Coordinates of C-alpha atoms in Angstrom, one line a residue:
M1 CA 6.6 3.9 23.0
D2 CA 3.5 2.7 25.0
K3 CA 1.8 5.9 25.1
L4 CA 2.0 6.1 21.2
W5 CA 0.7 2.6 20.9
Q6 CA -2.2 3.6 23.4
D7 CA -3.0 6.7 21.5
L8 CA -3.3 4.9 18.2
N9 CA -5.6 2.4 19.8
S10 CA -7.8 5.2 21.4
I11 CA -8.3 6.7 18.0
C12 CA -9.5 3.5 16.8
D13 CA -11.7 2.6 19.7
E14 CA -13.7 5.8 18.8
Q15 CA -14.9 4.0 15.6
S16 CA -17.7 1.4 15.4
Y17 CA -16.0 -0.3 12.4
V18 CA -13.1 -2.8 12.5
T19 CA -9.6 -1.0 12.3
G20 CA -6.3 -2.8 12.5
W21 CA -2.7 -1.3 12.1
Y22 CA 0.8 -2.1 12.2
V23 CA 3.5 0.5 12.9
K24 CA 7.2 0.3 13.0
N25 CA 9.5 3.0 14.5
L26 CA 12.3 3.3 12.2
L27 CA 14.4 5.2 14.8
D28 CA 14.9 2.2 17.0
G29 CA 13.2 -0.7 15.4
S30 CA 10.4 -0.9 17.9
H31 CA 6.9 -1.9 16.4
A32 CA 3.3 -2.7 17.6
N33 CA -0.1 -3.6 16.2
R34 CA -3.8 -3.9 16.5
L35 CA -5.4 -6.9 15.1
G36 CA -2.1 -7.3 13.1
D37 CA -3.0 -10.8 12.0
Y38 CA -6.7 -10.1 11.2
V39 CA -7.5 -10.8 7.6
F40 CA -8.7 -7.7 5.7
P41 CA -9.6 -7.0 2.0
T42 CA -6.6 -5.5 0.4
A43 CA -8.4 -3.3 -2.1
S44 CA -5.5 -1.7 -4.1
T45 CA -2.9 -2.1 -1.5
R46 CA -2.4 -5.5 -3.0
K47 CA -0.6 -3.4 -5.9
V48 CA 2.6 -3.2 -3.9
S49 CA 3.2 -6.8 -4.0
I50 CA 2.3 -6.9 -7.6
L51 CA 4.8 -4.4 -8.3
M52 CA 7.5 -6.3 -6.4
A53 CA 6.7 -9.6 -7.8
V54 CA 6.8 -8.1 -11.4
L55 CA 10.3 -6.5 -10.5
R56 CA 11.4 -10.1 -9.3
E57 CA 10.5 -11.5 -12.7
V58 CA 12.3 -8.7 -14.5
N59 CA 15.4 -9.5 -12.3
R60 CA 15.0 -13.2 -13.4
A61 CA 14.9 -11.9 -17.0
R62 CA 11.3 -13.4 -17.5
L63 CA 9.7 -9.9 -18.2
R64 CA 11.2 -6.6 -19.7
L65 CA 10.1 -3.3 -18.3
D66 CA 10.6 -1.9 -21.9
E67 CA 7.9 -4.5 -23.3
P68 CA 5.4 -2.6 -25.4
I69 CA 1.8 -3.1 -24.6
V70 CA -1.0 -2.1 -26.7
Y71 CA -4.2 -0.6 -25.0
E72 CA -7.0 -2.7 -26.3
E73 CA -10.9 -1.9 -26.0
R74 CA -11.4 -5.2 -24.1
L75 CA -9.0 -4.0 -21.2
R76 CA -11.4 -1.2 -20.1
Q77 CA -14.5 -3.4 -19.7
G78 CA -15.9 -3.4 -16.2
V79 CA -13.0 -1.1 -14.9
V80 CA -13.7 1.3 -12.2
S81 CA -10.3 2.7 -11.0
G82 CA -8.1 5.1 -12.8
T83 CA -8.1 7.2 -16.0
F84 CA -7.2 5.0 -18.9
K85 CA -10.8 4.0 -19.0
F86 CA -11.6 7.3 -20.4
L87 CA -9.1 7.3 -23.1
Q88 CA -9.4 5.9 -26.7
P89 CA -7.8 2.6 -27.1
G90 CA -5.0 2.0 -29.8
F91 CA -1.9 3.5 -28.2
T92 CA 1.0 1.7 -26.8
I93 CA 2.8 2.1 -23.5
T94 CA 5.6 0.0 -21.8
L95 CA 5.3 -2.3 -18.9
Q96 CA 7.3 0.1 -16.8
D97 CA 4.6 2.8 -17.5
A98 CA 1.9 0.4 -16.9
L99 CA 3.4 -0.3 -13.4
V100 CA 3.9 3.4 -12.6
Q101 CA 0.2 4.3 -13.6
M102 CA -1.0 1.3 -11.4
M103 CA 0.9 2.8 -8.4
V104 CA 0.5 6.5 -9.0
I105 CA -3.3 6.8 -9.9
S106 CA -4.3 3.1 -9.0
D107 CA -5.3 2.6 -12.8
N108 CA -7.0 -0.9 -13.3
V109 CA -6.6 -0.9 -17.1
C110 CA -2.9 -0.9 -16.3
T111 CA -3.4 -3.4 -13.8
A112 CA -5.1 -5.7 -16.1
M113 CA -2.2 -5.2 -18.7
I114 CA 0.3 -6.2 -15.9
M115 CA -1.9 -9.2 -14.7
E116 CA -1.8 -10.9 -18.2
R117 CA 2.0 -11.0 -17.7
I118 CA 2.2 -12.3 -14.3
S119 CA -0.2 -15.0 -12.9
L120 CA -2.0 -15.4 -9.5
D121 CA 0.4 -18.5 -8.7
Q122 CA 3.4 -16.3 -9.3
L123 CA 2.0 -13.5 -7.0
N124 CA 1.1 -16.0 -4.2
D125 CA 4.6 -17.6 -4.6
F126 CA 6.1 -14.3 -4.1
C127 CA 4.1 -13.5 -0.9
R128 CA 5.0 -16.9 0.5
T129 CA 8.6 -16.6 -0.3
V130 CA 8.9 -13.2 1.4
G131 CA 7.1 -14.2 4.5
M132 CA 3.5 -12.7 3.8
H133 CA 1.7 -15.7 5.0
G134 CA -1.6 -14.2 5.6
T135 CA -1.9 -12.5 2.0
V136 CA -3.7 -14.4 -0.8
H137 CA -4.2 -13.1 -4.3
R138 CA -7.3 -14.2 -5.7
T139 CA -8.5 -12.1 -8.7
S140 CA -6.7 -10.1 -11.5
V141 CA -9.1 -7.1 -11.2
P142 CA -12.1 -7.3 -8.9
R143 CA -15.5 -7.2 -10.4
P144 CA -17.3 -3.8 -10.1
D145 CA -20.6 -5.2 -9.0
M146 CA -19.5 -6.7 -5.7
P147 CA -21.9 -5.8 -2.9
A148 CA -20.4 -4.2 0.2
N149 CA -21.1 -7.4 2.1
H150 CA -19.1 -9.6 -0.4
P151 CA -17.3 -12.5 1.3
L152 CA -13.6 -12.3 1.7
S153 CA -13.1 -15.3 -0.7
E154 CA -14.0 -13.0 -3.7
V155 CA -11.1 -10.6 -3.2
T156 CA -7.4 -10.5 -2.5
T157 CA -6.8 -10.5 1.4
T158 CA -3.9 -9.6 3.7
T159 CA -3.0 -8.7 7.1
P160 CA -1.4 -5.4 8.5
I161 CA 1.6 -7.1 9.7
D162 CA 2.2 -8.7 6.1
Q163 CA 2.0 -5.4 4.5
G164 CA 4.1 -3.6 7.2
H165 CA 6.6 -6.6 6.6
L166 CA 6.7 -6.0 2.9
F167 CA 7.5 -2.3 3.0
D168 CA 10.1 -3.0 5.7
L169 CA 11.8 -5.5 3.4
I170 CA 11.8 -3.0 0.4
L171 CA 13.2 -0.3 2.5
R172 CA 15.9 -2.6 3.8
A173 CA 16.8 -4.2 0.7
I174 CA 18.3 -0.8 -0.5
D175 CA 21.2 -1.5 1.8
D176 CA 20.9 -5.1 3.1
P177 CA 21.7 -7.7 0.3
R178 CA 19.8 -10.5 2.4
A179 CA 16.6 -8.6 2.3
A180 CA 17.1 -7.9 -1.5
E181 CA 17.8 -11.5 -2.2
L182 CA 14.7 -12.6 -0.2
L183 CA 12.6 -10.1 -2.3
G184 CA 14.4 -11.4 -5.5
C185 CA 15.0 -7.8 -6.5
T186 CA 18.0 -5.6 -6.8
A187 CA 18.7 -2.6 -4.5
Q188 CA 18.1 -0.2 -7.4
Q189 CA 14.8 -1.8 -8.1
C190 CA 13.6 -1.5 -4.5
K191 CA 14.8 2.2 -4.5
W192 CA 12.8 2.8 -7.6
A193 CA 9.7 1.2 -6.2
I194 CA 9.9 3.5 -3.1
E195 CA 10.3 6.4 -5.5
V196 CA 7.3 5.3 -7.6
M197 CA 5.2 5.1 -4.6
S198 CA 6.0 8.5 -3.4
W199 CA 4.4 9.8 -6.8
Q200 CA 1.1 8.5 -5.7
K201 CA -1.4 11.4 -6.4
L202 CA -4.2 10.1 -4.0
R203 CA -2.5 11.7 -1.0
T204 CA -5.5 11.0 1.5
K205 CA -5.4 9.0 4.7
I206 CA -1.6 8.5 5.8
A207 CA -0.5 11.7 4.0
S208 CA -3.7 13.8 4.8
R209 CA -2.5 15.5 8.1
L210 CA 1.3 15.6 7.4
P211 CA 3.1 18.6 6.1
E212 CA 2.5 19.1 2.5
D213 CA 6.1 18.5 1.5
T214 CA 6.4 15.1 3.5
F215 CA 7.9 12.3 1.4
V216 CA 5.6 9.5 1.8
A217 CA 6.0 6.2 -0.2
H218 CA 2.6 4.6 0.0
K219 CA -0.2 2.8 -1.7
G220 CA -3.9 3.3 -0.6
G221 CA -6.8 1.2 -1.4
T222 CA -10.7 1.7 -1.9
G223 CA -12.7 -1.3 -1.2
K224 CA -16.5 -2.1 -0.9
R225 CA -16.0 -2.9 2.7
G226 CA -13.5 -0.4 3.9
R227 CA -10.6 2.0 3.0
M228 CA -6.9 1.2 3.7
D229 CA -3.3 2.7 3.3
C230 CA 0.1 1.5 3.7
G231 CA 3.6 3.2 3.3
I232 CA 6.7 4.6 4.7
V233 CA 6.9 8.1 6.1
Y234 CA 10.0 10.2 5.8
R235 CA 11.2 13.1 7.9
K236 CA 14.5 15.2 7.4
S237 CA 15.3 12.9 4.4
R238 CA 15.3 9.9 6.7
P239 CA 12.8 7.1 7.0
L240 CA 10.7 7.7 10.2
F241 CA 8.0 4.9 10.5
I242 CA 6.2 2.4 8.5
M243 CA 2.5 2.3 8.8
A244 CA -0.1 -0.1 7.5
A245 CA -3.7 0.8 8.3
Y246 CA -6.8 -1.2 7.4
T247 CA -10.6 -1.0 8.1
D248 CA -13.5 -3.2 7.4
E249 CA -17.2 -3.2 8.0
V250 CA -17.4 0.5 7.3
P251 CA -20.8 1.9 7.0
K252 CA -21.8 4.2 4.0
V253 CA -23.1 6.9 6.4
M254 CA -21.8 7.3 10.0
P255 CA -24.1 8.1 12.9
D256 CA -23.3 11.8 12.4
G257 CA -24.5 11.6 8.9
L258 CA -21.1 12.1 7.4
P259 CA -19.8 9.4 4.8
G260 CA -18.0 6.4 6.2
Y261 CA -15.1 6.9 4.0
F262 CA -14.5 10.4 5.4
S263 CA -14.4 8.9 8.9
V264 CA -11.7 6.3 7.6
F265 CA -9.7 9.2 6.1
N266 CA -9.8 11.1 9.3
T267 CA -9.0 8.1 11.5
I268 CA -5.9 6.9 9.4
G269 CA -4.8 10.7 9.1
R270 CA -5.0 11.1 12.8
M271 CA -2.9 7.9 13.5
A272 CA -0.1 9.1 11.0
R273 CA -0.1 12.4 12.5
A274 CA 0.3 10.9 16.1
C275 CA 3.3 8.9 15.0
W276 CA 4.7 11.9 13.1
D277 CA 4.5 14.1 16.2
E278 CA 5.8 11.6 18.7
L279 CA 8.6 10.1 16.5
G280 CA 9.4 13.4 14.9
A281 CA 10.0 14.7 18.6
R282 CA 12.3 11.7 19.3
Q283 CA 14.1 12.3 16.1
D284 CA 14.9 15.9 16.9
A285 CA 15.9 15.0 20.5
A286 CA 18.4 12.3 19.2
T287 CA 19.9 15.1 17.0
T288 CA 20.3 17.5 19.7
G289 CA 21.1 15.1 22.6
M290 CA 18.2 16.3 24.7
P291 CA 16.0 13.7 26.5
T292 CA 12.4 13.0 25.4

């Protein structure tokens, strides 16, 4: 696996901005990272831990997925992400629907609805309990007027290792009662969470260079300081690898004149494709019994 890890670092070395990653090979359990403990802004990747913390509260019978929530005018004030802000208030959805919209289109009206039902203390307790010691939830919905050089103390922060660990727990909890117990969720809830994350419509970054029909359960993020994406990539109906990729200090315009976000999309897409090609070849070799 050393060559793959070197290839990923080489892709990152080409960039002037900060790039950190965690990758786990799900064929044999090997893993590696670059700046794995570096603290990055989460942007919307924080919503994975929000989703799982809410499911824990549902499992504890403190919240109900069928709870009706009225979309009020106040909920769209200052919201940048999503589509609900363009809709006329007054209709009702369920907590489950709000979770789906938060994950699939990163809707922050729905995130605000959810954050009125779970506290930052509960979210941070969830993270500490599952071992995400480098993650701190600080805001319900980030303010839209933050400058690109905002301090980390204004936003929720995490590390690539923390996010990779969370996805690993969610995946393992489907078959491992100990992982499910640590999350405080049922196996069925974890299976549903993976399904929901596979519905994400923003299939950039990790999914961008993979075959169009690839099953990718992931959550991306768009921050003022960088872009990021985390998820599980499947091949031949089996989980192949987990990737958590983060960037920081990304300029608006790169030296070649192209937008910084385009460079990030390309960088993370290339990294995911390198994992797909190497680990896919290993998966095929294991199936046929041929050496890699």
